[in-house]
XYZ file of C-alpha atoms in Angstrom:
609
model
C -104.425 30.206 169.772
C -107.334 31.797 168.047
C -104.897 33.966 166.048
C -102.872 30.868 165.108
C -106.070 29.132 164.019
C -107.041 32.148 161.941
C -103.681 32.241 160.125
C -103.826 28.486 159.584
C -107.184 28.855 157.842
C -105.805 31.631 155.656
C -102.858 29.423 154.680
C -105.174 26.527 153.901
C -107.361 28.726 151.694
C -104.284 29.898 149.866
C -103.201 26.328 149.228
C -106.675 25.423 147.948
C -106.718 28.515 145.742
C -103.369 27.595 144.219
C -104.537 24.047 143.630
C -107.724 25.228 141.931
C -105.821 27.524 139.601
C -103.370 24.743 138.836
C -106.158 22.654 137.293
C -107.521 25.578 135.304
C -109.793 27.860 137.279
C -112.229 30.345 135.759
C -109.525 32.920 135.199
C -106.522 30.645 135.141
C -104.119 30.471 132.234
C -103.806 26.689 132.139
C -105.754 24.694 129.541
C -106.878 21.321 130.870
C -108.052 19.721 127.643
C -105.883 17.402 125.562
C -103.991 18.807 122.603
C -102.985 15.957 120.330
C -101.269 17.935 117.584
C -99.355 21.134 116.969
C -102.208 23.610 117.321
C -105.336 23.142 119.473
C -107.692 20.478 120.785
C -110.042 18.371 118.660
C -113.710 19.307 119.161
C -115.886 16.450 117.931
C -119.444 17.343 116.855
C -118.707 21.017 117.534
C -122.273 22.305 117.021
C -124.167 19.340 118.415
C -126.044 18.069 115.339
C -123.335 16.570 113.093
C -121.498 13.816 115.038
C -119.205 12.834 112.160
C -117.606 16.262 111.997
C -114.894 17.867 114.120
C -112.878 21.064 114.374
C -109.166 20.979 115.097
C -109.040 24.249 117.060
C -106.443 26.806 116.052
C -104.917 26.992 119.560
C -104.516 30.755 119.342
C -102.369 30.613 116.213
C -103.286 32.125 112.837
C -104.016 29.241 110.460
C -104.121 29.537 106.654
C -104.119 27.357 103.521
C -105.497 24.239 105.193
C -106.162 20.955 103.443
C -107.899 17.939 104.988
C -107.783 14.301 103.894
C -109.838 11.613 105.607
C -107.947 8.359 105.126
C -110.269 5.614 103.873
C -110.976 2.177 105.189
C -109.591 -0.662 103.084
C -111.007 -0.259 99.553
C -112.785 2.851 100.782
C -113.265 6.342 99.364
C -110.883 9.178 100.151
C -112.482 12.489 101.103
C -110.083 15.383 100.548
C -110.731 19.109 100.370
C -109.126 22.510 100.819
C -110.528 24.975 103.341
C -110.939 28.658 102.553
C -109.205 30.922 105.066
C -112.538 32.546 105.884
C -113.923 29.139 106.931
C -110.912 28.596 109.210
C -111.760 31.853 110.972
C -115.466 30.990 111.046
C -114.918 27.682 112.851
C -111.902 28.755 114.933
C -109.788 26.015 113.418
C -109.724 23.341 110.731
C -113.164 21.823 109.965
C -113.094 18.048 109.524
C -115.918 16.415 107.553
C -116.468 12.831 106.412
C -115.466 10.738 109.427
C -116.578 7.119 109.542
C -118.938 6.226 112.419
C -117.746 3.870 115.152
C -114.194 4.003 113.852
C -110.725 5.300 114.738
C -110.372 7.733 111.842
C -106.965 8.811 110.590
C -107.080 12.416 109.352
C -104.199 14.044 107.509
C -104.040 17.833 107.673
C -101.715 20.328 106.073
C -101.727 24.023 106.974
C -99.677 27.145 107.477
C -99.239 28.140 111.135
C -98.342 31.779 111.700
C -96.912 32.870 115.063
C -94.750 35.850 116.047
C -94.374 36.795 112.391
C -93.104 33.351 111.396
C -94.975 31.179 108.876
C -94.489 27.437 109.160
C -96.058 24.790 106.888
C -97.100 21.789 108.957
C -98.250 18.322 107.960
C -99.598 15.993 110.610
C -102.022 13.142 111.240
C -104.791 13.068 113.844
C -106.501 9.987 115.169
C -110.192 10.858 115.722
C -112.418 8.069 117.101
C -116.184 8.300 116.673
C -119.219 6.560 118.136
C -121.883 4.638 116.235
C -124.822 6.217 114.446
C -127.881 7.048 116.531
C -131.391 8.044 115.460
C -134.778 7.658 117.131
C -136.737 4.572 116.076
C -140.518 4.231 115.841
C -140.784 1.027 117.873
C -141.627 -1.238 114.949
C -140.377 -2.030 111.463
C -136.674 -2.229 110.688
C -133.931 -2.556 113.272
C -130.689 -0.616 113.244
C -130.251 2.761 111.555
C -130.883 4.261 108.125
C -131.148 0.918 106.263
C -130.705 -2.807 106.811
C -128.078 -3.275 104.107
C -126.629 -1.544 101.066
C -125.377 -2.804 97.699
C -123.057 -0.843 95.444
C -123.855 -2.413 92.090
C -121.973 -0.025 89.829
C -119.776 3.080 90.061
C -117.891 4.263 86.985
C -114.507 5.800 87.753
C -115.663 9.273 86.702
C -118.191 9.212 89.555
C -115.937 7.618 92.173
C -115.577 10.862 94.139
C -119.314 11.369 94.548
C -120.993 11.967 97.900
C -124.778 11.654 98.089
C -126.957 13.399 100.649
C -129.938 11.142 101.375
C -133.133 12.615 102.849
C -135.110 9.638 104.179
C -137.424 9.307 107.184
C -138.272 6.860 109.896
C -141.632 5.149 110.333
C -144.602 7.065 111.716
C -144.296 7.210 115.496
C -146.948 6.991 118.203
C -145.211 9.941 119.847
C -145.391 12.317 116.932
C -148.888 11.937 115.466
C -151.190 12.826 118.342
C -152.151 16.418 117.551
C -154.072 18.146 114.768
C -154.931 21.749 113.971
C -158.066 23.366 115.353
C -159.646 26.839 115.134
C -159.770 26.455 112.192
C -159.536 22.771 111.376
C -157.648 21.136 108.509
C -154.003 21.230 107.511
C -151.415 18.492 107.938
C -149.968 18.992 111.420
C -150.004 15.255 112.149
C -147.669 14.632 109.193
C -144.731 13.944 111.471
C -141.822 11.512 111.051
C -138.390 11.509 112.684
C -135.701 12.425 110.116
C -133.168 10.035 108.642
C -130.677 12.296 106.880
C -127.157 11.186 105.990
C -124.394 11.334 103.386
C -123.137 8.209 101.595
C -119.916 7.733 99.701
C -119.734 5.548 96.591
C -118.645 2.497 98.588
C -121.909 2.627 100.546
C -120.388 3.996 103.765
C -122.108 6.651 105.884
C -119.802 9.690 106.162
C -122.124 12.229 107.826
C -125.520 12.255 109.474
C -127.875 14.685 111.149
C -128.465 14.189 114.870
C -131.618 16.280 114.934
C -132.500 16.259 118.631
C -131.160 19.750 119.424
C -133.385 21.329 116.777
C -136.250 18.820 116.650
C -138.896 17.550 119.052
C -141.570 15.038 118.008
C -143.806 16.230 120.848
C -143.776 19.885 119.846
C -146.120 21.278 117.195
C -143.585 23.990 116.289
C -140.395 21.922 116.431
C -141.406 18.760 114.565
C -142.660 17.711 111.139
C -141.066 15.936 108.177
C -137.627 17.272 107.245
C -137.718 17.847 103.486
C -136.537 20.095 100.696
C -132.797 19.842 101.376
C -130.762 22.010 99.010
C -127.108 22.941 98.996
C -126.926 26.721 98.561
C -124.329 28.574 96.515
C -122.418 29.255 99.748
C -122.237 25.508 100.421
C -124.672 25.478 103.352
C -127.851 23.385 103.505
C -131.379 24.779 103.619
C -134.532 22.786 104.309
C -137.761 22.889 106.273
C -139.899 20.834 108.626
C -143.426 21.376 109.873
C -143.692 24.971 110.999
C -140.030 25.875 110.423
C -137.546 26.595 107.662
C -133.829 26.566 108.388
C -130.290 26.887 107.123
C -127.199 25.200 108.600
C -123.751 24.506 107.253
C -122.504 20.938 106.999
C -120.605 21.260 110.277
C -123.935 21.914 112.032
C -123.519 25.671 112.542
C -126.865 27.472 112.507
C -127.314 30.222 109.928
C -131.013 30.627 110.737
C -133.868 28.566 112.165
C -137.209 30.324 111.822
C -140.890 29.737 112.281
C -142.963 30.152 109.146
C -144.581 33.568 108.763
C -147.788 33.531 110.810
C -150.188 33.375 107.858
C -148.767 30.050 106.650
C -148.515 26.501 107.997
C -147.238 23.016 107.295
C -144.047 23.284 105.272
C -143.169 20.094 103.436
C -141.510 18.836 100.270
C -139.798 21.869 98.762
C -137.651 24.878 99.708
C -136.116 26.408 96.591
C -133.034 28.586 97.050
C -133.495 31.067 94.217
C -130.758 32.921 92.316
C -132.356 36.134 93.652
C -131.300 35.040 97.197
C -134.930 34.542 98.259
C -136.506 31.253 99.279
C -139.666 29.738 97.809
C -141.435 27.509 100.347
C -144.246 25.037 99.699
C -146.678 25.705 102.535
C -150.442 26.119 103.104
C -152.850 28.809 104.270
C -153.305 29.051 108.052
C -156.848 30.418 107.727
C -158.840 30.429 104.477
C -162.521 31.330 104.104
C -164.097 29.082 101.495
C -166.897 30.129 99.204
C -169.367 28.314 101.459
C -168.286 30.453 104.409
C -166.299 27.744 106.192
C -162.885 28.685 107.582
C -160.274 25.976 106.998
C -156.543 25.422 106.928
C -155.540 24.380 103.425
C -153.260 21.501 102.397
C -150.093 21.744 100.257
C -151.424 24.385 97.886
C -149.571 27.658 98.626
C -146.108 28.887 97.628
C -144.664 31.705 99.740
C -141.551 33.699 98.832
C -139.443 35.070 101.697
C -136.299 37.166 101.580
C -133.025 36.436 103.380
C -134.340 38.128 106.527
C -137.599 36.184 106.597
C -139.876 38.908 105.259
C -142.741 37.771 103.026
C -142.215 39.003 99.461
C -145.126 37.310 97.666
C -147.290 34.212 97.580
C -149.047 31.992 95.052
C -152.427 30.739 96.340
C -152.995 27.876 93.965
C -156.677 27.383 94.800
C -157.219 30.866 93.273
C -154.904 30.263 90.301
C -155.786 26.675 89.314
C -159.029 24.698 89.493
C -159.210 22.970 92.906
C -162.229 20.985 91.700
C -160.513 19.310 88.745
C -160.875 15.760 89.985
C -160.255 13.466 86.999
C -156.838 12.433 88.291
C -157.895 12.338 91.924
C -160.574 9.768 91.047
C -158.007 7.325 89.643
C -155.308 7.635 92.337
C -154.395 4.471 94.202
C -155.726 5.293 97.669
C -153.238 2.861 99.209
C -150.332 5.190 98.490
C -151.175 8.886 98.426
C -147.686 10.257 98.900
C -146.641 9.372 102.460
C -150.184 8.768 103.708
C -149.790 5.072 102.988
C -152.798 2.931 103.889
C -152.283 -0.631 102.721
C -155.952 -1.453 103.342
C -156.890 0.949 100.519
C -154.449 -0.469 97.964
C -155.965 -0.538 94.500
C -159.046 1.421 95.584
C -160.068 4.637 93.835
C -162.590 7.417 94.509
C -165.857 7.920 92.612
C -167.492 11.229 91.715
C -170.074 10.435 94.384
C -167.336 9.937 97.009
C -165.863 13.334 96.209
C -169.239 15.087 96.173
C -170.052 13.748 99.635
C -166.916 15.369 101.033
C -168.276 18.843 100.347
C -171.464 17.949 102.214
C -169.554 17.461 105.465
C -166.712 19.042 107.372
C -164.006 16.488 106.617
C -161.021 18.697 106.023
C -157.329 18.011 106.393
C -154.714 15.827 104.762
C -157.207 13.702 102.862
C -157.525 13.255 99.120
C -160.399 15.311 97.807
C -161.315 18.333 95.754
C -161.632 21.908 96.949
C -159.632 24.071 99.390
C -159.078 22.391 102.734
C -158.265 18.994 101.226
C -155.254 17.513 99.455
C -156.403 18.410 95.924
C -153.035 19.687 94.598
C -150.274 18.052 96.624
C -147.517 20.290 95.294
C -144.205 18.552 95.932
C -141.699 20.879 94.275
C -141.294 24.511 93.322
C -138.522 25.903 91.130
C -138.084 29.647 90.592
C -137.238 30.505 86.986
C -135.394 33.779 87.464
C -135.248 34.417 83.699
C -138.933 35.378 83.482
C -139.603 35.537 87.236
C -142.006 32.592 87.218
C -142.360 29.422 89.246
C -142.535 25.841 87.980
C -144.491 23.524 90.266
C -145.126 19.795 90.364
C -148.710 19.006 91.401
C -148.932 15.297 92.202
C -152.706 15.073 92.505
C -153.223 16.878 89.209
C -150.455 14.831 87.513
C -149.279 18.109 86.039
C -146.171 20.282 85.837
C -147.271 23.915 85.669
C -145.527 27.237 85.103
C -147.085 30.315 86.736
C -145.966 33.928 86.371
C -145.447 36.626 88.954
C -148.843 37.952 87.801
C -150.400 34.665 89.018
C -151.358 33.675 85.479
C -150.697 30.167 84.173
C -148.078 30.187 81.413
C -148.215 26.504 80.472
C -149.336 23.089 81.671
C -147.459 19.848 80.992
C -150.031 17.139 81.650
C -152.955 15.206 80.275
C -155.565 17.441 78.561
C -158.433 15.633 80.278
C -160.570 17.516 82.770
C -159.256 21.066 82.293
C -161.872 23.792 81.942
C -161.890 26.192 78.985
C -159.856 28.705 80.999
C -156.802 26.429 80.868
C -157.105 24.587 77.558
C -154.926 27.040 75.633
C -152.200 26.596 78.278
C -151.726 22.886 77.599
C -148.459 21.971 75.897
C -148.725 19.942 72.689
C -146.514 16.805 72.516
C -144.175 16.704 69.495
C -141.452 14.398 68.211
C -137.803 15.323 67.579
C -138.743 16.859 64.211
C -141.442 19.031 65.678
C -144.305 16.936 64.372
C -147.375 16.694 66.591
C -147.820 13.399 68.412
C -151.426 12.331 68.327
C -152.474 11.190 71.792
C -155.792 9.594 72.632
C -156.729 11.652 75.667
C -154.234 10.641 78.344
C -152.580 7.880 76.322
C -149.767 8.630 73.903
C -148.009 6.295 71.457
C -145.244 4.551 73.313
C -142.011 5.944 74.622
C -138.702 6.981 73.157
C -137.969 5.191 69.896
C -136.632 6.105 66.495
C -139.889 7.860 65.602
C -140.010 9.854 68.832
C -142.296 8.656 71.615
C -143.947 10.500 74.476
C -145.728 10.108 77.785
C -147.011 12.541 80.383
C -145.917 12.317 84.011
C -148.234 10.641 86.487
C -148.304 11.551 90.205
C -144.799 12.912 89.572
C -142.317 14.341 92.047
C -139.928 17.207 91.304
C -139.986 19.362 88.203
C -136.759 21.331 87.816
C -135.682 23.605 85.000
C -132.188 22.745 83.712
C -130.823 26.288 83.740
C -127.474 25.618 82.080
C -129.093 24.039 79.009
C -132.073 26.366 78.684
C -131.967 29.479 76.529
C -134.724 31.936 75.789
C -138.031 30.209 75.105
C -136.398 26.772 74.815
C -136.109 25.224 78.257
C -135.350 21.744 79.562
C -137.208 20.293 82.550
C -136.382 17.141 84.507
C -139.034 15.226 86.449
C -139.560 11.984 88.334
C -142.616 10.248 86.873
C -143.852 8.006 89.718
C -146.344 6.354 87.390
C -149.453 5.813 89.508
C -152.663 6.319 87.472
C -150.656 6.205 84.229
C -152.952 6.854 81.294
C -155.606 8.059 83.783
C -156.346 4.549 85.037
C -155.182 1.815 87.394
C -153.648 -1.229 85.662
C -155.072 -4.724 85.966
C -152.154 -5.776 88.195
C -150.004 -3.619 90.489
C -146.878 -5.283 89.079
C -147.603 -3.571 85.758
C -146.625 -0.193 87.249
C -143.246 1.456 86.684
C -141.529 4.775 87.378
C -139.346 6.922 85.125
C -136.717 9.590 85.375
C -137.558 11.821 82.409
C -136.343 14.978 80.663
C -138.503 17.221 78.492
C -137.645 19.980 76.022
C -140.262 22.756 76.050
C -140.730 25.484 73.442
C -142.549 28.119 75.474
C -143.369 30.199 72.383
C -144.757 27.391 70.244
C -146.311 25.760 73.351
C -144.871 22.332 72.504
C -143.120 19.655 74.547
C -140.728 16.931 73.419
C -139.620 13.997 75.556
C -135.866 13.636 74.973
C -134.804 11.043 77.577
C -136.245 8.557 80.044
C -135.164 5.650 82.225
C -137.178 3.271 84.352
C -139.690 1.472 82.178
C -137.153 -1.268 81.534
C -136.752 -1.832 85.301
C -140.479 -2.495 85.718
C -142.090 -2.943 89.114
C -138.740 -3.619 90.828
C -137.886 0.091 90.616
C -141.488 1.340 90.754
C -141.698 4.071 93.398
C -145.311 4.825 94.193
C -144.435 7.941 96.213
C -141.591 10.447 96.784
C -138.366 10.429 94.644
C -136.387 12.936 92.528
C -134.771 13.582 89.148
C -132.291 16.455 88.724
C -129.573 17.521 86.292
C -126.023 17.888 87.681
C -123.962 20.467 85.854
C -120.565 19.431 87.298
C -120.599 16.049 85.547
C -123.189 16.747 82.815
C -125.350 14.038 84.317
C -128.874 13.186 85.408
C -129.293 12.054 88.996
C -132.350 10.008 89.984
C -133.547 8.619 93.298
C -136.115 5.817 93.094
C -136.980 6.372 96.726
C -139.557 3.660 97.451
C -138.579 1.097 94.841
C -139.994 -2.353 95.485
C -142.797 -1.289 97.831
C -145.971 -2.911 96.492
C -149.361 -3.863 97.915
C -151.557 -6.897 97.381
C -155.003 -5.731 96.251
C -156.805 -8.720 97.754
C -155.321 -8.466 101.240
C -154.193 -4.847 101.354
C -150.881 -5.991 102.834
C -147.434 -4.874 101.679
C -145.676 -7.404 99.481
C -142.263 -5.800 99.784
C -140.261 -3.213 101.696
C -138.968 -0.024 100.078
C -135.452 -0.516 98.749
C -134.368 2.903 97.408
C -132.096 3.148 94.369
C -129.528 5.895 93.740
C -128.791 6.155 90.016
C -126.729 8.668 88.057
C -126.458 8.815 84.258
C -124.206 10.598 81.837
C -126.333 12.942 79.741
C -128.278 10.864 77.215
C -126.950 7.514 78.471
C -129.132 4.432 78.255
C -127.682 2.846 81.402
C -126.573 4.375 84.721
C -122.961 5.092 85.622
C -123.861 4.732 89.311
C -126.285 2.273 90.878
C -126.495 1.964 94.671
C -129.377 0.255 96.438
C -130.415 0.418 100.070
C -132.482 -2.317 101.674
C -135.499 -1.479 103.845
C -135.425 2.314 104.067
C -138.270 4.778 103.618
C -136.811 7.128 101.047
C -137.779 10.669 100.162
C -135.099 12.416 98.103
C -131.343 12.472 97.537
C -128.788 14.421 95.520
C -125.002 14.803 95.079
C -123.302 16.843 97.789
C -120.259 19.035 97.024
C -117.635 19.079 99.766
C -115.620 21.653 97.815
C -118.579 24.033 97.757
C -119.087 23.477 101.489
C -115.546 24.556 102.446
C -114.516 26.763 99.530
C -114.658 30.527 99.281
C-alpha cells in the first residue's frame, strides 16, 4: 500500500507538472499573453514613464518598413510617421506614439513581415485603450491635470501638423521643500516642484505625457528638483535635467542615461544645451566656493559646466569670476513679488535699496535669495547656447537683464543690455543699438526711442528668458539671436501700475565686428498685460517652417500692490509666427497652468534614422 501511495504521488506530481507547463511555465513554450494582431502582443507604456506610448512586439518575426497612423477623434489631428528599421530592432517591435488618454485608440500599422525567407506586406488596425492622465498634485490650487481648460484660437493650415512639448510644473508641495544644503550653506536645493510635462496637438489634445515617478522622488535630495531644459537632440531623443541630475530618454521612455551631476556642481535648473560638438552645457552652481571674505558657500545659478557624452567634465564657466557679481543696478529695481519661480505675492511691487543689499554682506544669508555677490541669486542664468562657430557660449542672465557672449578663454565678447552700472572693464563690450540703416540709436541710459517703426526702433530685454543664436541665418560676424523679453524693470524702473507691464518675443541682428545690435522683429507689446509673463517663457526660431515660436508661460498672472494678492492665474499662450509676420499663425491658450517652456516636437526625428 505504501508503494501504491508512492506511485500515486508521482502520478499526481506529473499531472501538476503538465498543467503548469500548459499555462506557460518558466521554461515552457506557450505564450500566455494576448496577441491581437498578426505579430506579437501590445505592450502599453513599455518603459514605465510614457503611458501614452506602446510597442506592438515583433512576435519573433523580422519586421521592416513600418508606418504608424494614430486615427484621430472627430475633428482631431492625425499623427502618422514611418519607423526606421533600426528603431524597430531597438524596441523589439513597432513603437506607437501619440495615443489619446482615457480612450479606445484605433491605430493603423503597415509593415513588412519576414519569416522563413518570405516577405509579406501587412496592413492592420489595433484597438489600444488607455487610462486617464495622472500626475501628483500639491494639495491646493487647481484641480485636475496639466490645465483647467484649453482654447485653440488659431491654427493656420501650414501648422496643422504641429506637436508641442510643454514643460510646465505643479505648485510647490509641502513634501518637496523641506530640506536645504548645509556644510556649506547656500544653493537652491529647496527649489522643488513636481513636473508637468506633456505634448499637445493643434486641437488642444494631450498626446503624450511624462509619468515621472520611476525616475523622480520629491522626498529625495538627489532624485527631485524642477525638470527643465528639455531639448530634442539630433537623434530625436529628449535631454533635460532636474535638481542634481541630468538625463536623456527617448520619447518612448527608454533611458539613454540618467546621471548625477559631477561632484563639484549642484542645483541644475533652466538649461541643458545639446551642442553640435556632442557635448552638453549645463546651467549649474558651485558646490563649494570660498568667497573673498573667507566664507565657504554654495553658489546660485551662476556656473556653466560642459560635459562630454560619457559624463566627463570638459570645462566650466564660473560667472562670478568672469562678470561682476556686485553689479546691482538691475537687482535694485526687480519686482520682489516675482523673482523667477520664487513668487512671493506679499512682496509684489517692492524693490531693494542699496542699503538692503549692503546689509546682506554683513550677515550669513546665503541661498536662493536676490542679492549681490557669490552665494546669492545675483545672475540667475536661465539659458546657455553653445556657438560652435567660435566656440563661445551665449547666456541669458535674468538678474542682470543682459544677454552675454563669453569665449572659451573666459573673456566677455559682447553684452546686449543696458549700459547702466557696468564697470570700466566691461564698457567696451556693450553693443551699440542701431537702426536698419546702421545709424546709431540714441538711448537715454536704459530707455530707447520706441519700438519697431519705419525709422527703426529698439529696446533692451528686461529680466529675459532664453537667448538662442539662430544658426541657419547667421554667417560670420553677423548673427541673429532670439530672446523672450519678460519685461519686468523695463527701462530700469517699476511702472506706476502693474498693468502697464508687457512681454515680448524679440529677434536681434548683431554685428560682432562692429559691435552693434539691431532689433528686427518683436511681438507682445500690443497684447499688453494680458500676455505679460513676469517669469519663465521662451522664444526660439524653427528652421523647418521658417518660423518663430514663443511661449508666454505665465501670461495673465498679476499681483495687486496694495494687498499683495494675485489678481489672476497664469494662462500660458503658445504662439508661432511665420518669419517677420505681424500676427501669429498659431495661438493656443491654456487656463490655470504654471508654465515654464515649450517648443515644437518632431515625431519624424524621434522615429527616423
